[in-house]
Amino acid sequence: MNNQADIKRRLASVRQTRQITGAMEMISVSKMRKSLERFDENHIYFDTLDKVVADIFDTDDPDLAEFVRPPKCGGKAVVVLASDKGLCGGFNHDVIKTADGIVTDDTTVIPIGQIPFEHYAAKKRGGAEFALDDGFVGASAPDYGNAKRVADSVLSRYGKEFGSVSLVYTRLVSHAVWQPVIKRLLPVDAEMHRRGEKRSSARAEFEPSACEVFERLLPMYLGGTVYGALVHSAASEHSARRAAMSASAKNADEMIAELSMEYNRARQSAVTEQITEIISSQTLDGQGRTL
């Protein structure tokens, strides 16, 4: 790219893009902080809910087997939780890739977020045989009402249309690390709760029974689990978008520096060429003097 005009246009374009990515990075930082605050405020509740379920399944109540044993009828349902927007690195791609690994022809996909809905709607138009529910948009702003609606829907259809329900979302490991995970909602994965808790010698007692307590707790447990996934996913999304915009801004700064150097070289070369042309265009007399 030796033409000064081309370099100048390219430089202006990159600078404009740098302004956009810089502004988006600032917005992402603000949203990331809010989502991390929401995560820090709510994760104690989610952890406590899991501990209560672990205490319930640590009892010897034989009636709890009905919540662990798969029903005899119904297909597989997969709730796929991703983002409403892109420009967040591999966040959406990783979740959808994980979900695609367990979606088969007898699966009902329940998308949460615009990106997974568009992905699976496109696959349906392409001839895929799995069922697709409407789901809902708004995954970037967690709302317990939406979480409860999804939880109530899968619970009412469990044992009839659904024989198992899984949730695919992005879990926030730390403020800078996140990864897609698959969590079984129904039937309840009792072994996962037992493995996840270090049991003490003292056992909790439930009245009238552990089974009846869990039966009443189940809708709250499912709603809390889905809402917890929404909070994890939103915090991960905004962290991923901030990282992506930060990397884009850094790359733009490097391109601006390279293009500026290239532009200065081209400009210097043009000036040198003009000086050379002026010198070479001078005419000499017969004695070698400049006229």
Short mmCIF file of N, CA and C in Angstrom, two decimals, residues 44-135:
data_model
loop_
_atom_site.label_atom_id
_atom_site.label_comp_id
_atom_site.label_asym_id
_atom_site.label_seq_id
_atom_site.Cartn_x
_atom_site.Cartn_y
_atom_site.Cartn_z
N ILE A 44 -24.62 -16.70 47.00
CA ILE A 44 -24.82 -17.32 48.32
C ILE A 44 -26.16 -18.03 48.37
N TYR A 45 -27.18 -17.39 47.78
CA TYR A 45 -28.51 -18.02 47.75
C TYR A 45 -28.48 -19.31 46.95
N PHE A 46 -27.82 -19.28 45.79
CA PHE A 46 -27.75 -20.49 44.95
C PHE A 46 -27.00 -21.61 45.68
N ASP A 47 -25.90 -21.24 46.32
CA ASP A 47 -25.12 -22.25 47.05
C ASP A 47 -25.93 -22.86 48.20
N THR A 48 -26.68 -22.00 48.90
CA THR A 48 -27.50 -22.49 50.00
C THR A 48 -28.59 -23.42 49.50
N LEU A 49 -29.20 -23.08 48.37
CA LEU A 49 -30.24 -23.92 47.78
C LEU A 49 -29.68 -25.29 47.42
N ASP A 50 -28.49 -25.31 46.83
CA ASP A 50 -27.86 -26.59 46.49
C ASP A 50 -27.55 -27.40 47.75
N LYS A 51 -27.13 -26.73 48.82
CA LYS A 51 -26.81 -27.43 50.06
C LYS A 51 -28.05 -28.06 50.68
N VAL A 52 -29.19 -27.34 50.60
CA VAL A 52 -30.43 -27.90 51.13
C VAL A 52 -30.83 -29.14 50.35
N VAL A 53 -30.71 -29.08 49.01
CA VAL A 53 -31.03 -30.25 48.18
C VAL A 53 -30.08 -31.39 48.51
N ALA A 54 -28.80 -31.06 48.71
CA ALA A 54 -27.84 -32.11 49.08
C ALA A 54 -28.21 -32.74 50.41
N ASP A 55 -28.66 -31.93 51.37
CA ASP A 55 -29.08 -32.47 52.67
C ASP A 55 -30.30 -33.39 52.52
N ILE A 56 -31.21 -33.01 51.64
CA ILE A 56 -32.40 -33.82 51.42
C ILE A 56 -32.03 -35.19 50.86
N PHE A 57 -31.17 -35.20 49.85
CA PHE A 57 -30.82 -36.48 49.22
C PHE A 57 -29.78 -37.26 50.03
N ASP A 58 -29.31 -36.65 51.10
CA ASP A 58 -28.42 -37.38 52.00
C ASP A 58 -29.21 -38.19 53.03
N THR A 59 -30.53 -38.01 53.03
CA THR A 59 -31.37 -38.80 53.93
C THR A 59 -31.63 -40.18 53.33
N ASP A 60 -32.29 -41.02 54.11
CA ASP A 60 -32.58 -42.40 53.67
C ASP A 60 -34.04 -42.55 53.23
N ASP A 61 -34.68 -41.43 52.85
CA ASP A 61 -36.09 -41.49 52.45
C ASP A 61 -36.21 -42.22 51.12
N PRO A 62 -36.83 -43.40 51.06
CA PRO A 62 -36.93 -44.16 49.81
C PRO A 62 -37.86 -43.50 48.79
N ASP A 63 -38.77 -42.63 49.24
CA ASP A 63 -39.70 -41.99 48.32
C ASP A 63 -39.02 -40.99 47.40
N LEU A 64 -37.79 -40.58 47.74
CA LEU A 64 -37.06 -39.64 46.88
C LEU A 64 -36.65 -40.27 45.55
N ALA A 65 -36.76 -41.57 45.45
CA ALA A 65 -36.36 -42.26 44.22
C ALA A 65 -37.19 -41.81 43.02
N GLU A 66 -38.43 -41.36 43.25
CA GLU A 66 -39.27 -40.93 42.14
C GLU A 66 -38.72 -39.67 41.46
N PHE A 67 -37.95 -38.87 42.19
CA PHE A 67 -37.36 -37.66 41.60
C PHE A 67 -36.05 -37.97 40.89
N VAL A 68 -35.46 -39.10 41.20
CA VAL A 68 -34.17 -39.49 40.62
C VAL A 68 -34.35 -40.43 39.43
N ARG A 69 -35.41 -41.23 39.48
CA ARG A 69 -35.66 -42.23 38.44
C ARG A 69 -36.27 -41.57 37.20
N PRO A 70 -35.73 -41.81 36.01
CA PRO A 70 -36.31 -41.24 34.78
C PRO A 70 -37.72 -41.77 34.55
N PRO A 71 -38.63 -40.94 34.04
CA PRO A 71 -39.98 -41.43 33.72
C PRO A 71 -39.96 -42.37 32.53
N LYS A 72 -41.04 -43.11 32.38
CA LYS A 72 -41.11 -44.11 31.31
C LYS A 72 -41.42 -43.51 29.95
N CYS A 73 -41.94 -42.29 29.92
CA CYS A 73 -42.31 -41.68 28.63
C CYS A 73 -41.71 -40.28 28.55
N GLY A 74 -41.71 -39.76 27.31
CA GLY A 74 -41.19 -38.41 27.09
C GLY A 74 -39.82 -38.41 26.47
N GLY A 75 -39.58 -37.39 25.63
CA GLY A 75 -38.28 -37.25 24.98
C GLY A 75 -37.34 -36.37 25.79
N LYS A 76 -36.29 -35.92 25.14
CA LYS A 76 -35.26 -35.13 25.81
C LYS A 76 -35.48 -33.65 25.51
N ALA A 77 -35.34 -32.81 26.54
CA ALA A 77 -35.41 -31.36 26.39
C ALA A 77 -34.09 -30.75 26.79
N VAL A 78 -33.64 -29.76 26.01
CA VAL A 78 -32.39 -29.07 26.30
C VAL A 78 -32.65 -27.57 26.30
N VAL A 79 -32.42 -26.94 27.43
CA VAL A 79 -32.52 -25.49 27.55
C VAL A 79 -31.15 -24.90 27.24
N VAL A 80 -31.08 -24.10 26.16
CA VAL A 80 -29.81 -23.53 25.71
C VAL A 80 -29.79 -22.05 26.04
N LEU A 81 -28.88 -21.65 26.90
CA LEU A 81 -28.80 -20.27 27.37
C LEU A 81 -27.55 -19.61 26.82
N ALA A 82 -27.74 -18.57 26.00
CA ALA A 82 -26.61 -17.80 25.46
C ALA A 82 -26.99 -16.32 25.48
N SER A 83 -26.50 -15.56 24.52
CA SER A 83 -26.66 -14.11 24.55
C SER A 83 -27.72 -13.64 23.55
N ASP A 84 -28.11 -12.37 23.70
CA ASP A 84 -29.00 -11.73 22.73
C ASP A 84 -28.20 -11.06 21.62
N LYS A 85 -26.92 -10.81 21.85
CA LYS A 85 -26.09 -10.07 20.89
C LYS A 85 -24.75 -10.77 20.74
N GLY A 86 -24.02 -10.36 19.70
CA GLY A 86 -22.71 -10.92 19.44
C GLY A 86 -21.60 -10.00 19.95
N LEU A 87 -20.46 -10.02 19.25
CA LEU A 87 -19.29 -9.21 19.60
C LEU A 87 -18.79 -9.51 21.02
N CYS A 88 -18.82 -10.79 21.38
CA CYS A 88 -18.32 -11.19 22.70
C CYS A 88 -17.39 -12.40 22.57
N GLY A 89 -16.55 -12.37 21.55
CA GLY A 89 -15.58 -13.44 21.36
C GLY A 89 -16.25 -14.77 21.05
N GLY A 90 -15.75 -15.84 21.65
CA GLY A 90 -16.30 -17.17 21.40
C GLY A 90 -17.38 -17.57 22.39
N PHE A 91 -17.94 -16.61 23.12
CA PHE A 91 -18.93 -16.91 24.16
C PHE A 91 -20.11 -17.70 23.61
N ASN A 92 -20.79 -17.16 22.61
CA ASN A 92 -21.97 -17.84 22.05
C ASN A 92 -21.60 -19.12 21.32
N HIS A 93 -20.50 -19.08 20.58
CA HIS A 93 -20.08 -20.25 19.81
C HIS A 93 -19.81 -21.44 20.71
N ASP A 94 -19.16 -21.21 21.84
CA ASP A 94 -18.82 -22.31 22.74
C ASP A 94 -20.06 -22.94 23.36
N VAL A 95 -21.04 -22.09 23.75
CA VAL A 95 -22.28 -22.62 24.33
C VAL A 95 -23.04 -23.45 23.30
N ILE A 96 -23.21 -22.90 22.10
CA ILE A 96 -23.99 -23.59 21.07
C ILE A 96 -23.29 -24.87 20.63
N LYS A 97 -21.97 -24.85 20.55
CA LYS A 97 -21.22 -26.06 20.19
C LYS A 97 -21.43 -27.15 21.24
N THR A 98 -21.43 -26.76 22.51
CA THR A 98 -21.68 -27.73 23.59
C THR A 98 -23.09 -28.28 23.50
N ALA A 99 -24.06 -27.41 23.23
CA ALA A 99 -25.46 -27.86 23.13
C ALA A 99 -25.67 -28.76 21.92
N ASP A 100 -25.04 -28.42 20.80
CA ASP A 100 -25.18 -29.25 19.59
C ASP A 100 -24.72 -30.68 19.82
N GLY A 101 -23.80 -30.85 20.75
CA GLY A 101 -23.28 -32.18 21.03
C GLY A 101 -24.29 -33.11 21.69
N ILE A 102 -25.37 -32.54 22.28
CA ILE A 102 -26.37 -33.39 22.95
C ILE A 102 -27.76 -33.26 22.31
N VAL A 103 -27.90 -32.41 21.31
CA VAL A 103 -29.20 -32.25 20.62
C VAL A 103 -29.32 -33.32 19.54
N THR A 104 -30.38 -34.12 19.63
CA THR A 104 -30.65 -35.17 18.65
C THR A 104 -32.04 -34.96 18.07
N ASP A 105 -32.47 -35.90 17.22
CA ASP A 105 -33.77 -35.75 16.55
C ASP A 105 -34.95 -35.75 17.52
N ASP A 106 -34.83 -36.44 18.65
CA ASP A 106 -35.95 -36.51 19.60
C ASP A 106 -35.86 -35.44 20.68
N THR A 107 -35.04 -34.40 20.44
CA THR A 107 -34.82 -33.35 21.43
C THR A 107 -35.76 -32.17 21.19
N THR A 108 -36.22 -31.57 22.28
CA THR A 108 -36.92 -30.29 22.21
C THR A 108 -35.96 -29.22 22.73
N VAL A 109 -35.62 -28.27 21.86
CA VAL A 109 -34.68 -27.21 22.22
C VAL A 109 -35.47 -26.00 22.72
N ILE A 110 -35.11 -25.53 23.90
CA ILE A 110 -35.74 -24.33 24.48
C ILE A 110 -34.66 -23.26 24.55
N PRO A 111 -34.61 -22.35 23.59
CA PRO A 111 -33.54 -21.34 23.57
C PRO A 111 -33.86 -20.17 24.50
N ILE A 112 -32.85 -19.70 25.18
CA ILE A 112 -32.94 -18.48 25.99
C ILE A 112 -31.90 -17.51 25.44
N GLY A 113 -32.37 -16.47 24.75
CA GLY A 113 -31.46 -15.53 24.10
C GLY A 113 -31.68 -15.54 22.59
N GLN A 114 -31.43 -14.41 21.96
CA GLN A 114 -31.68 -14.26 20.53
C GLN A 114 -30.72 -15.10 19.69
N ILE A 115 -29.46 -15.18 20.11
CA ILE A 115 -28.46 -15.92 19.33
C ILE A 115 -28.80 -17.41 19.24
N PRO A 116 -29.07 -18.11 20.34
CA PRO A 116 -29.43 -19.54 20.21
C PRO A 116 -30.75 -19.75 19.48
N PHE A 117 -31.71 -18.82 19.64
CA PHE A 117 -32.97 -18.97 18.91
C PHE A 117 -32.74 -18.89 17.41
N GLU A 118 -31.96 -17.92 16.96
CA GLU A 118 -31.69 -17.78 15.52
C GLU A 118 -30.90 -18.97 15.00
N HIS A 119 -29.98 -19.48 15.81
CA HIS A 119 -29.17 -20.63 15.38
C HIS A 119 -30.04 -21.86 15.14
N TYR A 120 -30.89 -22.18 16.11
CA TYR A 120 -31.69 -23.39 15.97
C TYR A 120 -32.88 -23.20 15.03
N ALA A 121 -33.35 -21.97 14.88
CA ALA A 121 -34.38 -21.70 13.87
C ALA A 121 -33.80 -21.91 12.47
N ALA A 122 -32.56 -21.49 12.27
CA ALA A 122 -31.90 -21.70 10.97
C ALA A 122 -31.70 -23.19 10.69
N LYS A 123 -31.36 -23.96 11.72
CA LYS A 123 -31.19 -25.40 11.54
C LYS A 123 -32.52 -26.07 11.20
N LYS A 124 -33.61 -25.57 11.82
CA LYS A 124 -34.93 -26.12 11.50
C LYS A 124 -35.29 -25.85 10.04
N ARG A 125 -34.99 -24.62 9.59
CA ARG A 125 -35.27 -24.29 8.19
C ARG A 125 -34.41 -25.12 7.26
N GLY A 126 -33.27 -25.59 7.77
CA GLY A 126 -32.39 -26.42 6.97
C GLY A 126 -32.80 -27.88 6.95
N GLY A 127 -33.88 -28.23 7.65
CA GLY A 127 -34.39 -29.60 7.61
C GLY A 127 -34.14 -30.42 8.84
N ALA A 128 -33.67 -29.80 9.94
CA ALA A 128 -33.45 -30.55 11.18
C ALA A 128 -34.79 -31.04 11.74
N GLU A 129 -34.77 -32.19 12.43
CA GLU A 129 -36.00 -32.82 12.88
C GLU A 129 -36.33 -32.55 14.34
N PHE A 130 -35.46 -31.87 15.08
CA PHE A 130 -35.75 -31.64 16.50
C PHE A 130 -36.85 -30.56 16.63
N ALA A 131 -37.53 -30.58 17.78
CA ALA A 131 -38.57 -29.57 18.05
C ALA A 131 -37.92 -28.30 18.62
N LEU A 132 -38.53 -27.16 18.35
CA LEU A 132 -37.99 -25.88 18.80
C LEU A 132 -39.09 -25.08 19.49
N ASP A 133 -38.91 -24.81 20.78
CA ASP A 133 -39.84 -23.95 21.52
C ASP A 133 -39.49 -22.49 21.27
N ASP A 134 -40.42 -21.61 21.66
CA ASP A 134 -40.20 -20.17 21.45
C ASP A 134 -39.10 -19.62 22.35
N GLY A 135 -39.02 -20.12 23.60
CA GLY A 135 -38.04 -19.57 24.53
C GLY A 135 -38.32 -18.11 24.82
#
